[in-house]
mmCIF file of C-alpha atoms in Angstrom:
data_model
loop_
_atom_site.group_PDB
_atom_site.id
_atom_site.type_symbol
_atom_site.label_atom_id
_atom_site.label_comp_id
_atom_site.label_asym_id
_atom_site.label_seq_id
_atom_site.Cartn_x
_atom_site.Cartn_y
_atom_site.Cartn_z
ATOM 1 C CA MET A 1 179.639 105.493 352.588
ATOM 2 C CA LYS A 2 181.183 106.182 349.208
ATOM 3 C CA PHE A 3 184.912 105.496 349.116
ATOM 4 C CA TYR A 4 187.170 107.486 346.789
ATOM 5 C CA MET A 5 190.484 105.744 346.120
ATOM 6 C CA SER A 6 193.250 108.360 346.050
ATOM 7 C CA GLY A 7 196.247 108.011 343.803
ATOM 8 C CA THR A 8 197.579 108.871 340.367
ATOM 9 C CA PRO A 9 196.029 106.675 337.657
ATOM 10 C CA ARG A 10 198.324 104.380 335.699
ATOM 11 C CA ASN A 11 197.899 102.973 332.215
ATOM 12 C CA ASP A 12 199.427 99.526 332.505
ATOM 13 C CA ALA A 13 198.605 95.833 332.223
ATOM 14 C CA TYR A 14 196.570 95.962 335.449
ATOM 15 C CA GLN A 15 194.491 99.031 334.634
ATOM 16 C CA ASN A 16 191.388 97.094 333.573
ATOM 17 C CA MET A 17 191.301 95.353 336.932
ATOM 18 C CA GLU A 18 191.643 98.643 338.795
ATOM 19 C CA ASP A 19 188.883 100.224 336.719
ATOM 20 C CA GLU A 20 186.621 97.230 337.290
ATOM 21 C CA LEU A 21 187.158 97.253 341.047
ATOM 22 C CA CYS A 22 186.651 100.925 341.756
ATOM 23 C CA ASP A 23 183.942 103.340 340.651
ATOM 24 C CA TYR A 24 185.098 106.308 342.768
ATOM 25 C CA ARG A 25 188.537 107.928 342.445
ATOM 26 C CA LEU A 26 190.214 111.033 343.861
ATOM 27 C CA PHE A 27 192.807 112.616 341.602
ATOM 28 C CA SER A 28 195.260 115.349 342.558
ATOM 29 C CA LEU A 29 195.960 117.818 339.767
ATOM 30 C CA HIS A 30 199.057 119.174 341.466
ATOM 31 C CA GLY A 31 202.223 119.424 339.369
ATOM 32 C CA ASP A 32 203.142 116.334 337.352
ATOM 33 C CA TYR A 33 200.128 114.403 338.676
ATOM 34 C CA ARG A 34 197.987 116.431 336.295
ATOM 35 C CA LYS A 35 199.653 114.970 333.192
ATOM 36 C CA ALA A 36 198.920 111.393 334.242
ATOM 37 C CA VAL A 37 195.299 112.220 335.084
ATOM 38 C CA LEU A 38 194.692 113.884 331.720
ATOM 39 C CA ARG A 39 196.239 110.881 329.922
ATOM 40 C CA TRP A 40 193.831 108.664 331.852
ATOM 41 C CA ILE A 41 190.869 110.741 330.666
ATOM 42 C CA GLU A 42 192.016 110.568 327.047
ATOM 43 C CA ASN A 43 192.180 106.757 327.239
ATOM 44 C CA ILE A 44 188.556 106.357 328.365
ATOM 45 C CA PRO A 45 186.400 105.201 325.423
ATOM 46 C CA GLU A 46 183.543 107.499 324.496
ATOM 47 C CA ASP A 47 181.199 104.499 324.288
ATOM 48 C CA ARG A 48 180.088 103.734 327.847
ATOM 49 C CA ASN A 49 179.488 100.094 326.902
ATOM 50 C CA LEU A 50 183.175 99.676 326.108
ATOM 51 C CA ARG A 51 184.662 100.950 329.363
ATOM 52 C CA LYS A 52 184.914 100.059 333.018
ATOM 53 C CA ALA A 53 186.623 103.257 334.161
ATOM 54 C CA PRO A 54 185.464 104.891 337.428
ATOM 55 C CA ARG A 55 182.470 107.129 336.745
ATOM 56 C CA HIS A 56 182.654 109.356 339.850
ATOM 57 C CA ILE A 57 185.682 111.592 340.300
ATOM 58 C CA MET A 58 186.767 113.977 343.041
ATOM 59 C CA LEU A 59 189.430 116.511 342.073
ATOM 60 C CA ASP A 60 192.007 117.851 344.513
ATOM 61 C CA SER A 61 193.908 121.076 343.967
ATOM 62 C CA GLY A 62 196.997 119.663 345.647
ATOM 63 C CA ALA A 63 196.956 122.324 348.351
ATOM 64 C CA PHE A 64 198.137 119.875 351.027
ATOM 65 C CA THR A 65 200.886 118.478 348.779
ATOM 66 C CA ALA A 66 202.155 121.981 348.109
ATOM 67 C CA TRP A 67 201.849 122.985 351.786
ATOM 68 C CA ASN A 68 203.762 119.871 352.816
ATOM 69 C CA LYS A 69 206.639 121.014 350.599
ATOM 70 C CA GLY A 70 206.501 124.608 351.752
ATOM 71 C CA HIS A 71 204.965 125.795 348.466
ATOM 72 C CA LYS A 72 201.743 127.538 347.532
ATOM 73 C CA THR A 73 199.188 126.968 344.774
ATOM 74 C CA SER A 74 197.369 129.899 343.169
ATOM 75 C CA VAL A 75 193.655 129.977 342.464
ATOM 76 C CA ASP A 76 194.414 130.677 338.788
ATOM 77 C CA GLU A 77 196.377 127.424 338.599
ATOM 78 C CA VAL A 78 193.452 125.546 340.109
ATOM 79 C CA ILE A 79 190.971 127.115 337.679
ATOM 80 C CA ASP A 80 193.200 126.085 334.794
ATOM 81 C CA SER A 81 193.627 122.492 335.954
ATOM 82 C CA TYR A 82 189.974 121.956 336.936
ATOM 83 C CA SER A 83 188.751 123.498 333.667
ATOM 84 C CA ASP A 84 191.119 121.334 331.628
ATOM 85 C CA PHE A 85 189.911 118.152 333.327
ATOM 86 C CA ILE A 86 186.204 118.974 333.027
ATOM 87 C CA GLU A 87 186.557 119.969 329.371
ATOM 88 C CA ARG A 88 188.345 116.729 328.502
ATOM 89 C CA ALA A 89 186.032 114.580 330.583
ATOM 90 C CA GLY A 90 183.061 115.642 328.484
ATOM 91 C CA ASN A 91 180.244 113.158 329.044
ATOM 92 C CA LYS A 92 182.549 110.281 329.953
ATOM 93 C CA LEU A 93 181.817 110.553 333.684
ATOM 94 C CA ASP A 94 178.665 110.473 335.794
ATOM 95 C CA SER A 95 179.801 113.020 338.378
ATOM 96 C CA ILE A 96 182.623 115.358 339.299
ATOM 97 C CA VAL A 97 183.185 117.206 342.540
ATOM 98 C CA ALA A 98 186.231 119.299 343.363
ATOM 99 C CA ILE A 99 187.842 120.420 346.606
ATOM 100 C CA ASN A 100 188.279 124.114 347.299
ATOM 101 C CA LEU A 101 191.764 125.605 347.243
ATOM 102 C CA ASP A 102 191.801 125.785 351.005
ATOM 103 C CA VAL A 103 194.633 127.446 352.853
ATOM 104 C CA ILE A 104 196.031 125.183 355.545
ATOM 105 C CA PRO A 105 196.874 127.333 358.566
ATOM 106 C CA GLY A 106 200.438 127.415 359.871
ATOM 107 C CA GLU A 107 203.419 125.432 358.651
ATOM 108 C CA ARG A 108 204.397 121.794 358.748
ATOM 109 C CA GLY A 109 205.664 120.962 362.247
ATOM 110 C CA ARG A 110 204.276 124.149 363.800
ATOM 111 C CA ASP A 111 200.827 124.760 365.280
ATOM 112 C CA PRO A 112 199.052 127.719 363.681
ATOM 113 C CA SER A 113 198.805 130.998 365.537
ATOM 114 C CA PRO A 114 195.512 132.935 365.835
ATOM 115 C CA ASP A 115 196.726 135.211 363.049
ATOM 116 C CA ASP A 116 197.540 132.181 360.874
ATOM 117 C CA LEU A 117 194.024 130.840 361.379
ATOM 118 C CA LYS A 118 192.409 134.187 360.592
ATOM 119 C CA GLU A 119 194.416 134.658 357.384
ATOM 120 C CA ALA A 120 193.854 131.049 356.249
ATOM 121 C CA VAL A 121 190.088 131.378 356.651
ATOM 122 C CA LYS A 122 190.040 134.703 354.813
ATOM 123 C CA VAL A 123 191.949 133.423 351.774
ATOM 124 C CA SER A 124 190.095 130.077 351.716
ATOM 125 C CA ASP A 125 186.768 131.909 351.548
ATOM 126 C CA GLU A 126 188.050 134.188 348.786
ATOM 127 C CA ASN A 127 189.165 131.145 346.794
ATOM 128 C CA TYR A 128 185.837 129.402 347.394
ATOM 129 C CA LYS A 129 183.923 132.404 346.081
ATOM 130 C CA ILE A 130 186.084 132.567 342.957
ATOM 131 C CA LEU A 131 185.849 128.831 342.260
ATOM 132 C CA THR A 132 182.096 128.561 342.834
ATOM 133 C CA GLU A 133 181.502 131.501 340.531
ATOM 134 C CA ARG A 134 183.481 129.614 337.884
ATOM 135 C CA PHE A 135 182.337 126.008 338.485
ATOM 136 C CA GLY A 136 179.131 126.214 340.502
ATOM 137 C CA ASN A 137 178.231 123.858 343.337
ATOM 138 C CA ILE A 138 180.755 121.140 342.514
ATOM 139 C CA ILE A 139 183.249 122.917 344.816
ATOM 140 C CA LEU A 140 183.469 121.520 348.352
ATOM 141 C CA PRO A 141 184.617 123.845 351.171
ATOM 142 C CA VAL A 142 186.930 122.461 353.870
ATOM 143 C CA TYR A 143 186.914 122.569 357.668
ATOM 144 C CA HIS A 144 190.295 121.778 359.301
ATOM 145 C CA GLN A 145 191.119 120.362 362.692
ATOM 146 C CA GLY A 146 192.430 123.237 364.770
ATOM 147 C CA GLU A 147 189.879 125.738 363.497
ATOM 148 C CA PRO A 148 187.191 126.889 365.957
ATOM 149 C CA VAL A 149 183.741 125.341 365.896
ATOM 150 C CA GLU A 150 182.357 128.692 364.741
ATOM 151 C CA ARG A 151 184.299 128.142 361.530
ATOM 152 C CA LEU A 152 182.549 124.799 361.017
ATOM 153 C CA LYS A 153 179.226 126.625 361.038
ATOM 154 C CA GLU A 154 180.535 129.105 358.463
ATOM 155 C CA VAL A 155 181.661 126.256 356.190
ATOM 156 C CA GLU A 156 178.311 124.549 356.651
ATOM 157 C CA GLU A 157 176.563 127.704 355.460
ATOM 158 C CA GLN A 158 178.613 127.613 352.267
ATOM 159 C CA ALA A 159 177.480 124.164 351.096
ATOM 160 C CA SER A 160 175.467 121.115 352.141
ATOM 161 C CA TYR A 161 178.335 118.768 351.145
ATOM 162 C CA ILE A 162 181.586 119.711 352.875
ATOM 163 C CA CYS A 163 185.047 118.307 353.520
ATOM 164 C CA ILE A 164 186.296 117.711 357.046
ATOM 165 C CA SER A 165 190.052 117.377 357.419
ATOM 166 C CA PRO A 166 191.557 115.773 360.545
ATOM 167 C CA ARG A 167 195.230 116.489 361.223
ATOM 168 C CA ASN A 168 197.468 113.804 359.753
ATOM 169 C CA ASP A 169 200.172 114.301 362.366
ATOM 170 C CA LEU A 170 197.981 113.218 365.290
ATOM 171 C CA HIS A 171 197.287 109.755 366.696
ATOM 172 C CA GLU A 172 194.265 108.030 365.159
ATOM 173 C CA GLU A 173 192.269 108.092 368.396
ATOM 174 C CA LEU A 174 192.583 111.879 368.634
ATOM 175 C CA ARG A 175 191.529 112.246 365.008
ATOM 176 C CA ILE A 176 188.485 110.056 365.627
ATOM 177 C CA VAL A 177 187.385 112.000 368.723
ATOM 178 C CA TRP A 178 187.733 115.331 366.938
ATOM 179 C CA SER A 179 185.921 114.091 363.810
ATOM 180 C CA ALA A 180 183.040 112.679 365.858
ATOM 181 C CA GLN A 181 182.737 115.932 367.809
ATOM 182 C CA ALA A 182 182.662 117.925 364.572
ATOM 183 C CA HIS A 183 179.857 115.751 363.199
ATOM 184 C CA ALA A 184 177.856 116.229 366.378
ATOM 185 C CA GLN A 185 177.743 119.966 365.600
ATOM 186 C CA LEU A 186 176.340 119.554 362.082
ATOM 187 C CA ASN A 187 172.812 119.974 360.819
ATOM 188 C CA ASP A 188 170.995 116.819 359.749
ATOM 189 C CA ASP A 189 171.018 117.819 356.075
ATOM 190 C CA THR A 190 174.810 118.347 355.904
ATOM 191 C CA THR A 191 176.893 115.549 354.422
ATOM 192 C CA THR A 192 180.629 115.199 354.868
ATOM 193 C CA HIS A 193 183.671 113.941 353.042
ATOM 194 C CA GLY A 194 186.587 112.809 355.190
ATOM 195 C CA LEU A 195 189.902 113.921 353.707
ATOM 196 C CA ALA A 196 192.590 111.213 353.990
ATOM 197 C CA THR A 197 190.551 109.283 356.555
ATOM 198 C CA THR A 198 192.527 106.072 356.236
ATOM 199 C CA GLY A 199 192.186 104.376 359.625
ATOM 200 C CA ASN A 200 189.761 101.480 359.959
ATOM 201 C CA LYS A 201 188.395 102.772 363.270
ATOM 202 C CA MET A 202 187.923 106.196 361.731
ATOM 203 C CA LEU A 203 185.781 104.745 358.963
ATOM 204 C CA GLY A 204 183.709 102.640 361.308
ATOM 205 C CA GLN A 205 183.135 105.154 364.098
ATOM 206 C CA VAL A 206 182.569 108.444 362.267
ATOM 207 C CA PRO A 207 179.437 108.915 360.112
ATOM 208 C CA TRP A 208 181.053 110.057 356.874
ATOM 209 C CA TYR A 209 178.968 110.257 353.701
ATOM 210 C CA SER A 210 182.169 109.747 351.702
ATOM 211 C CA ALA A 211 185.874 109.399 352.391
ATOM 212 C CA ASP A 212 189.165 108.972 350.564
ATOM 213 C CA SER A 213 192.422 107.185 351.203
ATOM 214 C CA ALA A 214 195.687 106.357 349.441
ATOM 215 C CA ALA A 215 196.435 103.521 351.883
ATOM 216 C CA TRP A 216 195.696 100.878 349.242
ATOM 217 C CA VAL A 217 198.627 101.933 347.049
ATOM 218 C CA LEU A 218 200.937 103.012 349.884
ATOM 219 C CA HIS A 219 200.593 99.741 351.770
ATOM 220 C CA GLY A 220 201.195 97.781 348.585
ATOM 221 C CA GLY A 221 204.431 99.671 348.085
ATOM 222 C CA PHE A 222 205.437 98.925 351.684
ATOM 223 C CA GLY A 223 205.182 95.191 350.991
ATOM 224 C CA LYS A 224 201.872 94.323 352.588
ATOM 225 C CA VAL A 225 198.321 93.375 351.717
ATOM 226 C CA ASP A 226 195.278 94.523 353.664
ATOM 227 C CA LEU A 227 192.763 91.700 353.920
ATOM 228 C CA PHE A 228 189.161 91.790 355.117
ATOM 229 C CA ILE A 229 188.427 88.257 356.303
ATOM 230 C CA GLY A 230 185.197 87.592 358.176
ATOM 231 C CA ASN A 231 184.659 90.861 360.013
ATOM 232 C CA LYS A 232 188.349 91.536 360.627
ATOM 233 C CA TYR A 233 190.567 93.842 358.622
ATOM 234 C CA VAL A 234 194.231 92.843 358.930
ATOM 235 C CA ASN A 235 197.590 93.947 357.511
ATOM 236 C CA VAL A 236 199.870 91.153 356.343
ATOM 237 C CA PHE A 237 203.447 91.685 355.196
ATOM 238 C CA VAL A 238 204.169 89.392 352.265
ATOM 239 C CA SER A 239 207.270 90.893 350.677
ATOM 240 C CA ASP A 240 210.745 90.384 352.100
ATOM 241 C CA GLU A 241 211.883 93.735 350.706
ATOM 242 C CA GLY A 242 210.575 95.615 353.734
ATOM 243 C CA GLY A 243 212.527 93.371 356.108
ATOM 244 C CA LYS A 244 211.006 90.039 357.088
ATOM 245 C CA ASN A 245 212.668 90.080 360.505
ATOM 246 C CA ARG A 246 211.453 93.572 361.298
ATOM 247 C CA TYR A 247 207.820 92.528 360.843
ATOM 248 C CA HIS A 248 208.278 88.969 362.044
ATOM 249 C CA ASP A 249 204.964 88.666 363.898
ATOM 250 C CA GLN A 250 203.015 90.174 360.968
ATOM 251 C CA HIS A 251 204.743 88.380 358.088
ATOM 252 C CA TYR A 252 202.963 85.813 355.951
ATOM 253 C CA SER A 253 205.759 83.273 356.387
ATOM 254 C CA THR A 254 205.405 83.257 360.191
ATOM 255 C CA TYR A 255 201.677 82.476 360.294
ATOM 256 C CA SER A 256 200.365 78.961 360.880
ATOM 257 C CA GLU A 257 199.401 76.874 357.870
ATOM 258 C CA PRO A 258 195.619 77.259 358.423
ATOM 259 C CA ILE A 259 195.947 81.055 358.502
ATOM 260 C CA ARG A 260 198.200 81.047 355.420
ATOM 261 C CA CYS A 261 195.554 78.971 353.632
ATOM 262 C CA LYS A 262 192.908 81.597 354.420
ATOM 263 C CA ILE A 263 195.201 84.320 353.100
ATOM 264 C CA ASP A 264 195.939 82.277 349.969
ATOM 265 C CA GLN A 265 192.235 81.753 349.304
ATOM 266 C CA ARG A 266 191.500 85.454 349.671
ATOM 267 C CA VAL A 267 194.312 86.374 347.268
ATOM 268 C CA LEU A 268 193.261 83.738 344.727
ATOM 269 C CA GLN A 269 189.868 85.427 344.439
ATOM 270 C CA TYR A 270 191.675 88.182 342.538
ATOM 271 C CA GLY A 271 193.335 85.703 340.193
ATOM 272 C CA TYR A 272 196.860 85.940 341.585
ATOM 273 C CA THR A 273 199.211 83.564 343.340
ATOM 274 C CA MET A 274 201.073 84.434 346.526
ATOM 275 C CA ASP A 275 204.326 84.352 344.581
ATOM 276 C CA GLU A 276 203.000 87.087 342.262
ATOM 277 C CA VAL A 277 201.757 89.078 345.248
ATOM 278 C CA ARG A 278 205.117 88.858 347.025
ATOM 279 C CA HIS A 279 206.983 90.280 344.038
ATOM 280 C CA SER A 280 204.613 92.980 342.752
ATOM 281 C CA GLY A 281 203.669 96.113 344.629
ATOM 282 C CA ARG A 282 201.149 96.910 341.893
ATOM 283 C CA ILE A 283 199.286 93.626 342.431
ATOM 284 C CA ARG A 284 199.358 94.148 346.199
ATOM 285 C CA GLY A 285 197.829 97.573 345.696
ATOM 286 C CA LEU A 286 195.011 96.214 343.569
ATOM 287 C CA ILE A 287 194.168 93.581 346.178
ATOM 288 C CA ASN A 288 194.252 96.274 348.864
ATOM 289 C CA MET A 289 191.822 98.333 346.800
ATOM 290 C CA GLY A 290 189.383 95.445 346.541
ATOM 291 C CA GLU A 291 189.631 94.623 350.235
ATOM 292 C CA LEU A 292 189.178 98.235 351.312
ATOM 293 C CA LEU A 293 186.029 98.414 349.215
ATOM 294 C CA ALA A 294 184.792 95.193 350.835
ATOM 295 C CA PHE A 295 185.397 96.777 354.243
ATOM 296 C CA ALA A 296 183.501 99.924 353.213
ATOM 297 C CA ASP A 297 180.593 97.750 352.014
ATOM 298 C CA TYR A 298 180.597 95.979 355.372
ATOM 299 C CA ILE A 299 180.340 99.319 357.180
ATOM 300 C CA ASN A 300 177.399 100.286 354.986
ATOM 301 C CA GLU A 301 175.618 96.982 355.543
ATOM 302 C CA THR A 302 176.137 96.792 359.301
ATOM 303 C CA GLY A 303 175.258 100.415 359.964
ATOM 304 C CA LEU A 304 178.537 101.262 361.688
ATOM 305 C CA SER A 305 178.384 104.588 359.902
ATOM 306 C CA THR A 306 175.107 105.881 361.298
ATOM 307 C CA LYS A 307 174.362 109.065 359.368
ATOM 308 C CA SER A 308 171.862 108.177 356.639
ATOM 309 C CA THR A 309 171.520 111.538 354.916
ATOM 310 C CA GLN A 310 172.385 111.251 351.214
ATOM 311 C CA GLY A 311 174.247 113.885 349.235
ATOM 312 C CA THR A 312 173.904 114.718 345.564
ATOM 313 C CA LEU A 313 176.957 114.839 343.317
ATOM 314 C CA PHE A 314 177.089 117.240 340.396
ATOM 315 C CA GLY A 315 176.498 115.394 337.108
ATOM 316 C CA VAL A 316 178.664 116.366 334.139
#
């Protein structure tokens, strides 16, 4: 499984570490995110021997971000932002794929009606046709939870590498069951990307070819580190800013000394002390990135993700 770390790139003192850790990134080009992403591209050295920046990028139109705010994104805006990125990327990257401007049926907090579903599919397909005519097969169509299984077959006919999008407002177990059922309907030569498939069980129980998550940066901001120790993936609150008492049974300070020593050793592998980790959300995020990648490697090695079919990314 290839794991794309979601999140806006930052040019700061820790950027080299982030670039060294992660070779796959997902960037949203929605609104102000686009400016930061383009700055990141400009700062990548042309000489491949002088850079450690991620070489495989997935672009997101920001359709979900806009939908979440009650806004809409036009296909012309997406063409402009995707074209701008690809032009500036030049030969700095090994591959680029981009998500279709899919129309998410319904509204936030309301289940879609049959008419909503029909209209969403119609416009999504129109956008896919426009974008593939402009960019070729780098565009990935999307199948959403809530759409009928017949729609999955239509999406599968559009491309051999597709996105599958579980609903973010449902419990993880329901998302897992639905995702597994969707995969059971696919042809053997179809590969899938899981959109915002953050949960550990989701990654281990559903045969994704690739997936993305922003959990690494979000959890760091919430005051916790995600550590993969042995074959266990655990969340540990280390900052007092989120309320030590609220997370008493999950806080670093409440663990026994032997467990704290294991946590310390894991953190030290990244070159940081626990005091630095407690006071910096950025450092916590970087550690979370490294640990999430270690977990993804474990899934690959142990065969928890059982679908072996390999996809081909479009080379720039």
